[in-house]
Coordinates of C-alpha atoms in Angstrom, one line a residue:
M268 CA -38.4 11.9 -5.6
K269 CA -36.4 9.5 -4.4
Q270 CA -36.1 7.6 -7.3
I271 CA -35.3 10.6 -9.0
I272 CA -32.5 10.2 -6.9
T273 CA -31.3 7.2 -7.2
I274 CA -32.1 7.0 -11.4
V275 CA -29.7 9.8 -11.5
T276 CA -26.8 8.1 -9.1
L277 CA -27.0 5.1 -10.8
L278 CA -26.8 6.9 -14.3
F279 CA -23.8 9.1 -12.4
V280 CA -22.1 6.0 -11.8
A281 CA -22.8 4.4 -15.2
R282 CA -21.0 7.3 -17.0
M283 CA -17.9 7.1 -14.4
A284 CA -17.5 3.8 -15.6
Q285 CA -17.6 4.0 -18.8
S286 CA -15.0 7.1 -19.1
Q287 CA -12.5 5.1 -17.0
E288 CA -10.7 4.4 -20.2
I289 CA -7.2 4.4 -18.0
I290 CA -7.2 3.2 -14.5
I291 CA -4.5 4.6 -12.2
T292 CA -4.1 0.8 -10.6
E293 CA -0.6 1.6 -8.5
V294 CA 2.0 4.0 -7.0
A295 CA 4.8 2.7 -5.3
Q296 CA 8.8 4.1 -3.8
T297 CA 11.2 2.5 -4.9
S298 CA 14.6 1.6 -2.6
G299 CA 16.2 4.5 -4.7
F300 CA 16.1 8.3 -2.8
N301 CA 13.0 9.5 -3.5
E302 CA 12.3 7.5 -6.4
Y303 CA 8.4 6.9 -7.0
W304 CA 6.7 5.3 -9.2
T305 CA 2.8 4.6 -11.0
E306 CA 0.9 2.6 -12.9
I307 CA -1.5 2.8 -15.2
Y308 CA -3.9 0.3 -17.0
N309 CA -5.6 0.3 -20.6
N310 CA -9.5 -0.6 -19.5
T311 CA -10.7 -0.6 -23.2
S312 CA -11.2 -3.1 -26.4
S313 CA -8.7 -0.6 -28.0
S314 CA -5.7 1.1 -28.3
L315 CA -5.1 4.6 -26.6
D316 CA -3.0 7.1 -27.6
L317 CA -1.4 8.4 -24.2
N318 CA -0.5 12.2 -25.6
D319 CA -4.8 12.5 -25.0
Y320 CA -3.9 12.2 -21.9
S321 CA -3.0 14.3 -18.9
F322 CA -1.2 13.4 -15.0
T323 CA -1.2 15.4 -12.1
N324 CA -1.1 15.3 -8.7
N325 CA -3.0 18.9 -8.3
S326 CA -7.2 19.5 -9.3
S327 CA -6.5 22.6 -10.3
I328 CA -3.6 22.2 -12.7
P329 CA -5.2 19.0 -14.7
N330 CA -2.7 19.4 -17.2
K331 CA 0.8 19.2 -15.2
G332 CA 2.6 16.4 -16.9
G333 CA 1.7 13.6 -19.4
F334 CA 3.6 10.0 -20.0
Y335 CA 6.3 11.2 -21.7
N336 CA 9.1 9.1 -23.6
K337 CA 10.9 10.4 -26.8
N338 CA 11.9 6.4 -27.3
E339 CA 9.0 4.7 -27.4
S340 CA 5.4 4.6 -28.9
S341 CA 2.8 6.6 -27.0
I342 CA -0.1 3.9 -27.7
L343 CA -1.1 2.0 -24.5
E344 CA -2.1 -1.0 -25.9
S345 CA -5.9 -2.5 -24.6
G346 CA -5.4 -4.7 -21.3
T347 CA -1.9 -3.7 -20.7
Y348 CA -0.2 -2.1 -18.0
L349 CA 2.4 0.9 -17.8
K350 CA 4.8 1.4 -15.6
I351 CA 6.1 5.4 -14.8
K352 CA 8.6 7.3 -13.1
F353 CA 7.9 10.9 -11.2
Y354 CA 10.2 12.6 -13.1
K355 CA 10.6 16.1 -14.2
Y356 CA 12.9 14.8 -17.6
D357 CA 13.5 12.6 -19.9
F358 CA 14.9 9.7 -18.3
G359 CA 16.2 6.8 -21.0
S360 CA 13.6 3.9 -22.2
Y361 CA 11.4 4.4 -18.9
H362 CA 7.8 6.9 -19.4
V363 CA 8.4 10.0 -17.1
T364 CA 5.4 12.5 -15.4
K365 CA 7.2 15.4 -16.2
F366 CA 6.8 16.5 -12.7
D367 CA 8.0 15.2 -9.4
F368 CA 6.0 13.3 -6.5
A369 CA 6.5 14.7 -3.1
E370 CA 5.9 13.4 0.2
G371 CA 3.0 15.5 1.3
D372 CA 1.1 14.9 -1.8
T373 CA -2.0 12.9 -1.5
L374 CA -3.2 12.5 -4.5
L375 CA -2.8 11.6 -8.4
Q376 CA -5.3 12.1 -11.5
V377 CA -5.6 11.4 -15.1
Y378 CA -7.6 13.3 -17.5
N379 CA -9.0 13.2 -21.0
K380 CA -7.5 16.3 -22.5
I381 CA -9.9 16.2 -25.5
T382 CA -12.6 15.8 -23.8
N383 CA -11.4 17.8 -20.7
T384 CA -12.7 15.3 -18.0
L385 CA -11.5 13.6 -14.9
I386 CA -10.9 9.8 -15.8
D387 CA -9.1 8.7 -13.0
E388 CA -7.9 9.2 -9.8
L389 CA -6.1 7.5 -6.3
N390 CA -6.4 9.9 -3.2
F391 CA -3.2 8.3 -0.2
Q392 CA -6.0 8.6 2.4
N393 CA -3.5 7.4 5.1
G394 CA -0.2 8.7 3.1
I395 CA 2.0 7.6 0.8
P396 CA 3.4 4.1 0.7
N397 CA 6.6 3.6 2.3
K398 CA 9.1 2.0 0.6
G399 CA 8.9 -1.4 0.0
E400 CA 4.9 -1.9 -0.8
S401 CA 2.5 0.6 -2.7
F402 CA -0.7 1.7 -2.9
G403 CA -3.4 0.9 -5.2
K404 CA -6.6 -0.7 -5.6
H405 CA -8.4 -4.0 -5.2
N406 CA -12.1 -4.7 -6.4
G407 CA -12.7 -0.8 -6.5
K408 CA -11.0 0.1 -3.0
S409 CA -8.1 1.7 -2.7
G410 CA -5.7 0.1 0.0
Y411 CA -1.7 -0.5 0.2
F412 CA 0.0 -3.4 -1.4
T413 CA 3.2 -5.4 0.5
T414 CA 4.6 -6.6 -2.4
P415 CA 4.4 -3.7 -5.2
T416 CA 3.9 -5.0 -8.8
I417 CA 4.5 -2.2 -10.7
G418 CA 4.2 -3.4 -14.2
T419 CA 2.1 -5.8 -13.3
E420 CA -1.7 -6.9 -12.5
N421 CA -1.4 -6.1 -8.6
A422 CA -0.7 -9.1 -6.1
I423 CA -4.5 -9.7 -4.3
E424 CA -3.3 -11.7 -1.5
T425 CA -0.5 -8.9 -0.4
F426 CA -3.6 -5.8 -0.4
Y427 CA -5.1 -4.7 2.9
S428 CA -6.4 -1.3 3.4
V429 CA -6.6 1.0 7.3
N430 CA -8.9 2.1 9.1
E431 CA -7.1 4.2 11.6
T432 CA -10.0 4.6 14.3
L433 CA -10.5 0.5 14.3
P434 CA -8.1 0.0 17.7
E435 CA -5.3 -2.6 17.2
P436 CA -5.2 -6.1 19.4
T437 CA -3.3 -6.8 21.8
I438 CA -0.6 -9.1 21.8
V439 CA 0.1 -10.8 25.0
L440 CA 3.3 -11.2 26.1
D441 CA 6.0 -9.8 27.8
E442 CA 9.3 -8.4 26.0
K443 CA 12.1 -10.3 27.2
V444 CA 14.7 -13.4 26.9
F445 CA 12.7 -17.1 26.4
N446 CA 14.4 -20.1 27.3
S447 CA 11.3 -22.4 26.7
T448 CA 8.0 -22.3 24.6
Q449 CA 5.8 -19.6 25.0
A450 CA 2.0 -19.4 24.4
I451 CA 0.8 -16.4 23.0
E452 CA -2.2 -14.8 23.0
I453 CA -4.3 -12.4 21.0
L454 CA -7.3 -10.3 22.1
A455 CA -9.6 -8.3 20.2
V456 CA -13.4 -6.4 21.4
N457 CA -14.6 -7.0 17.8
G458 CA -13.2 -8.0 14.2
I459 CA -11.4 -11.0 13.2
I460 CA -7.6 -11.4 14.2
H461 CA -5.3 -11.7 11.5
Y462 CA -1.7 -12.3 12.4
T463 CA 2.0 -13.5 11.1
T464 CA 5.0 -14.4 12.8
D465 CA 7.4 -13.7 9.9
G466 CA 7.6 -10.1 10.2
S467 CA 5.6 -9.2 7.5
K468 CA 2.2 -7.1 7.3
P469 CA -0.9 -9.3 8.7
T470 CA -3.6 -8.3 5.4
T471 CA -7.4 -10.0 5.3
Y472 CA -5.2 -13.2 3.3
S473 CA -3.2 -13.8 6.6
P474 CA -4.3 -16.9 9.0
V475 CA -6.9 -15.9 11.6
Y476 CA -6.2 -16.0 15.2
T477 CA -8.9 -18.7 16.6
E478 CA -6.4 -19.2 19.9
T479 CA -3.3 -19.5 21.6
F480 CA -0.6 -20.7 19.7
T481 CA 3.2 -21.2 21.3
V482 CA 6.4 -20.0 19.7
N483 CA 10.1 -22.0 20.6
T484 CA 12.4 -19.2 18.1
S485 CA 12.9 -15.7 17.9
T486 CA 9.9 -14.5 16.5
V487 CA 8.2 -11.3 16.0
I488 CA 4.5 -11.4 16.4
K489 CA 2.2 -8.9 14.5
A490 CA -1.2 -8.7 14.5
A491 CA -4.2 -6.8 13.3
V492 CA -8.2 -7.1 13.0
E493 CA -10.1 -6.8 9.9
D494 CA -13.5 -5.3 10.9
D495 CA -17.5 -5.9 8.1
N496 CA -16.2 -3.6 5.6
G497 CA -12.5 -5.2 5.0
D498 CA -9.9 -2.6 5.9
M499 CA -7.8 -3.4 8.7
S500 CA -7.0 -1.6 12.3
P501 CA -3.3 0.0 13.1
I502 CA -0.7 -3.2 14.2
A503 CA 0.0 -4.5 17.4
L504 CA 2.8 -6.4 17.3
K505 CA 5.4 -8.0 20.2
T506 CA 9.2 -9.7 19.8
A507 CA 9.6 -12.6 21.6
L508 CA 14.1 -13.5 21.8
F509 CA 14.8 -16.4 23.5
D510 CA 18.2 -18.3 24.0
A511 CA 19.9 -14.7 23.5
D512 CA 22.6 -14.4 26.6
H513 CA 24.6 -11.2 26.3
D514 CA 27.1 -9.1 28.2
L515 CA 25.3 -5.5 27.1
P516 CA 21.3 -4.8 26.9
I517 CA 19.5 -6.2 23.8
I518 CA 17.8 -3.7 21.7
N519 CA 15.9 -4.8 19.0
I520 CA 14.3 -2.6 16.8
T521 CA 11.1 -3.4 14.6
S522 CA 8.8 -1.1 12.4
Q523 CA 5.4 -1.7 10.6
N524 CA 7.0 -2.1 6.9
Y525 CA 10.3 -4.2 7.7
S526 CA 11.1 -7.0 9.8
C527 CA 13.2 -6.0 12.4
L528 CA 12.9 -5.7 15.9
L529 CA 11.5 -4.2 19.5
Y530 CA 13.2 -2.8 22.8
T531 CA 13.5 -6.4 24.8
S532 CA 14.9 -6.0 28.0
P533 CA 18.3 -7.1 29.0
S534 CA 19.5 -10.3 29.1
P535 CA 19.5 -11.9 32.9
R536 CA 23.1 -11.8 33.0
D537 CA 23.4 -8.4 32.6
K538 CA 20.4 -7.7 35.7
R539 CA 22.9 -8.4 38.2

């Protein structure tokens, strides 16, 4: 019985692999207001006519949209990427989906209209990407890219996938203004700690924390834990400010996605 189940499973996987004529490789939000883009890839050895395929963000409406451009060819050559804008109307030289993409959307699917079969899908299990990054695939796993590459091959060194249940590490640092070099310690119960000191998100390609390190300039420290599956924990972050003397309290803002700073206490002058 176990052998039968294994054979059926392998046949299903093989069939899915053969049916992936088009792969949805990435989706991103640009700096414009509610501008969303996606990228598809021709995974076959021959050209494909995009008129034979539909695109949707709703599995109950498989033919919701497609890949439209009144000024360009509908042919996608083998091994090439195509950038597509989520938009209801024709948009000059860009291919468009003929439907909008909303903040609450969590799914994208592409169907073959001739065979009426699902070809590929992309699920945003932790939400759509923020501006400045993208969501896509790497080695069969879905996750985020800190550097969008819509229209070209994904940059694997910026890839990370999130495990929300994995505890974030602890960065041992009192957030205040410093006048001397500070030692930074990062603690985690399990897993590999990755960190950055330039404000960027830590990925599996970021430096591995192995011992205490020092900083002597204003620095944003971010850290995350990598589990056995290569998924990353939520990000921990702390800020060290140096030699900043002001008459007013200092408020610096750091988000998970942009290189600003966190709240810090007032400078010594404000504690009079």
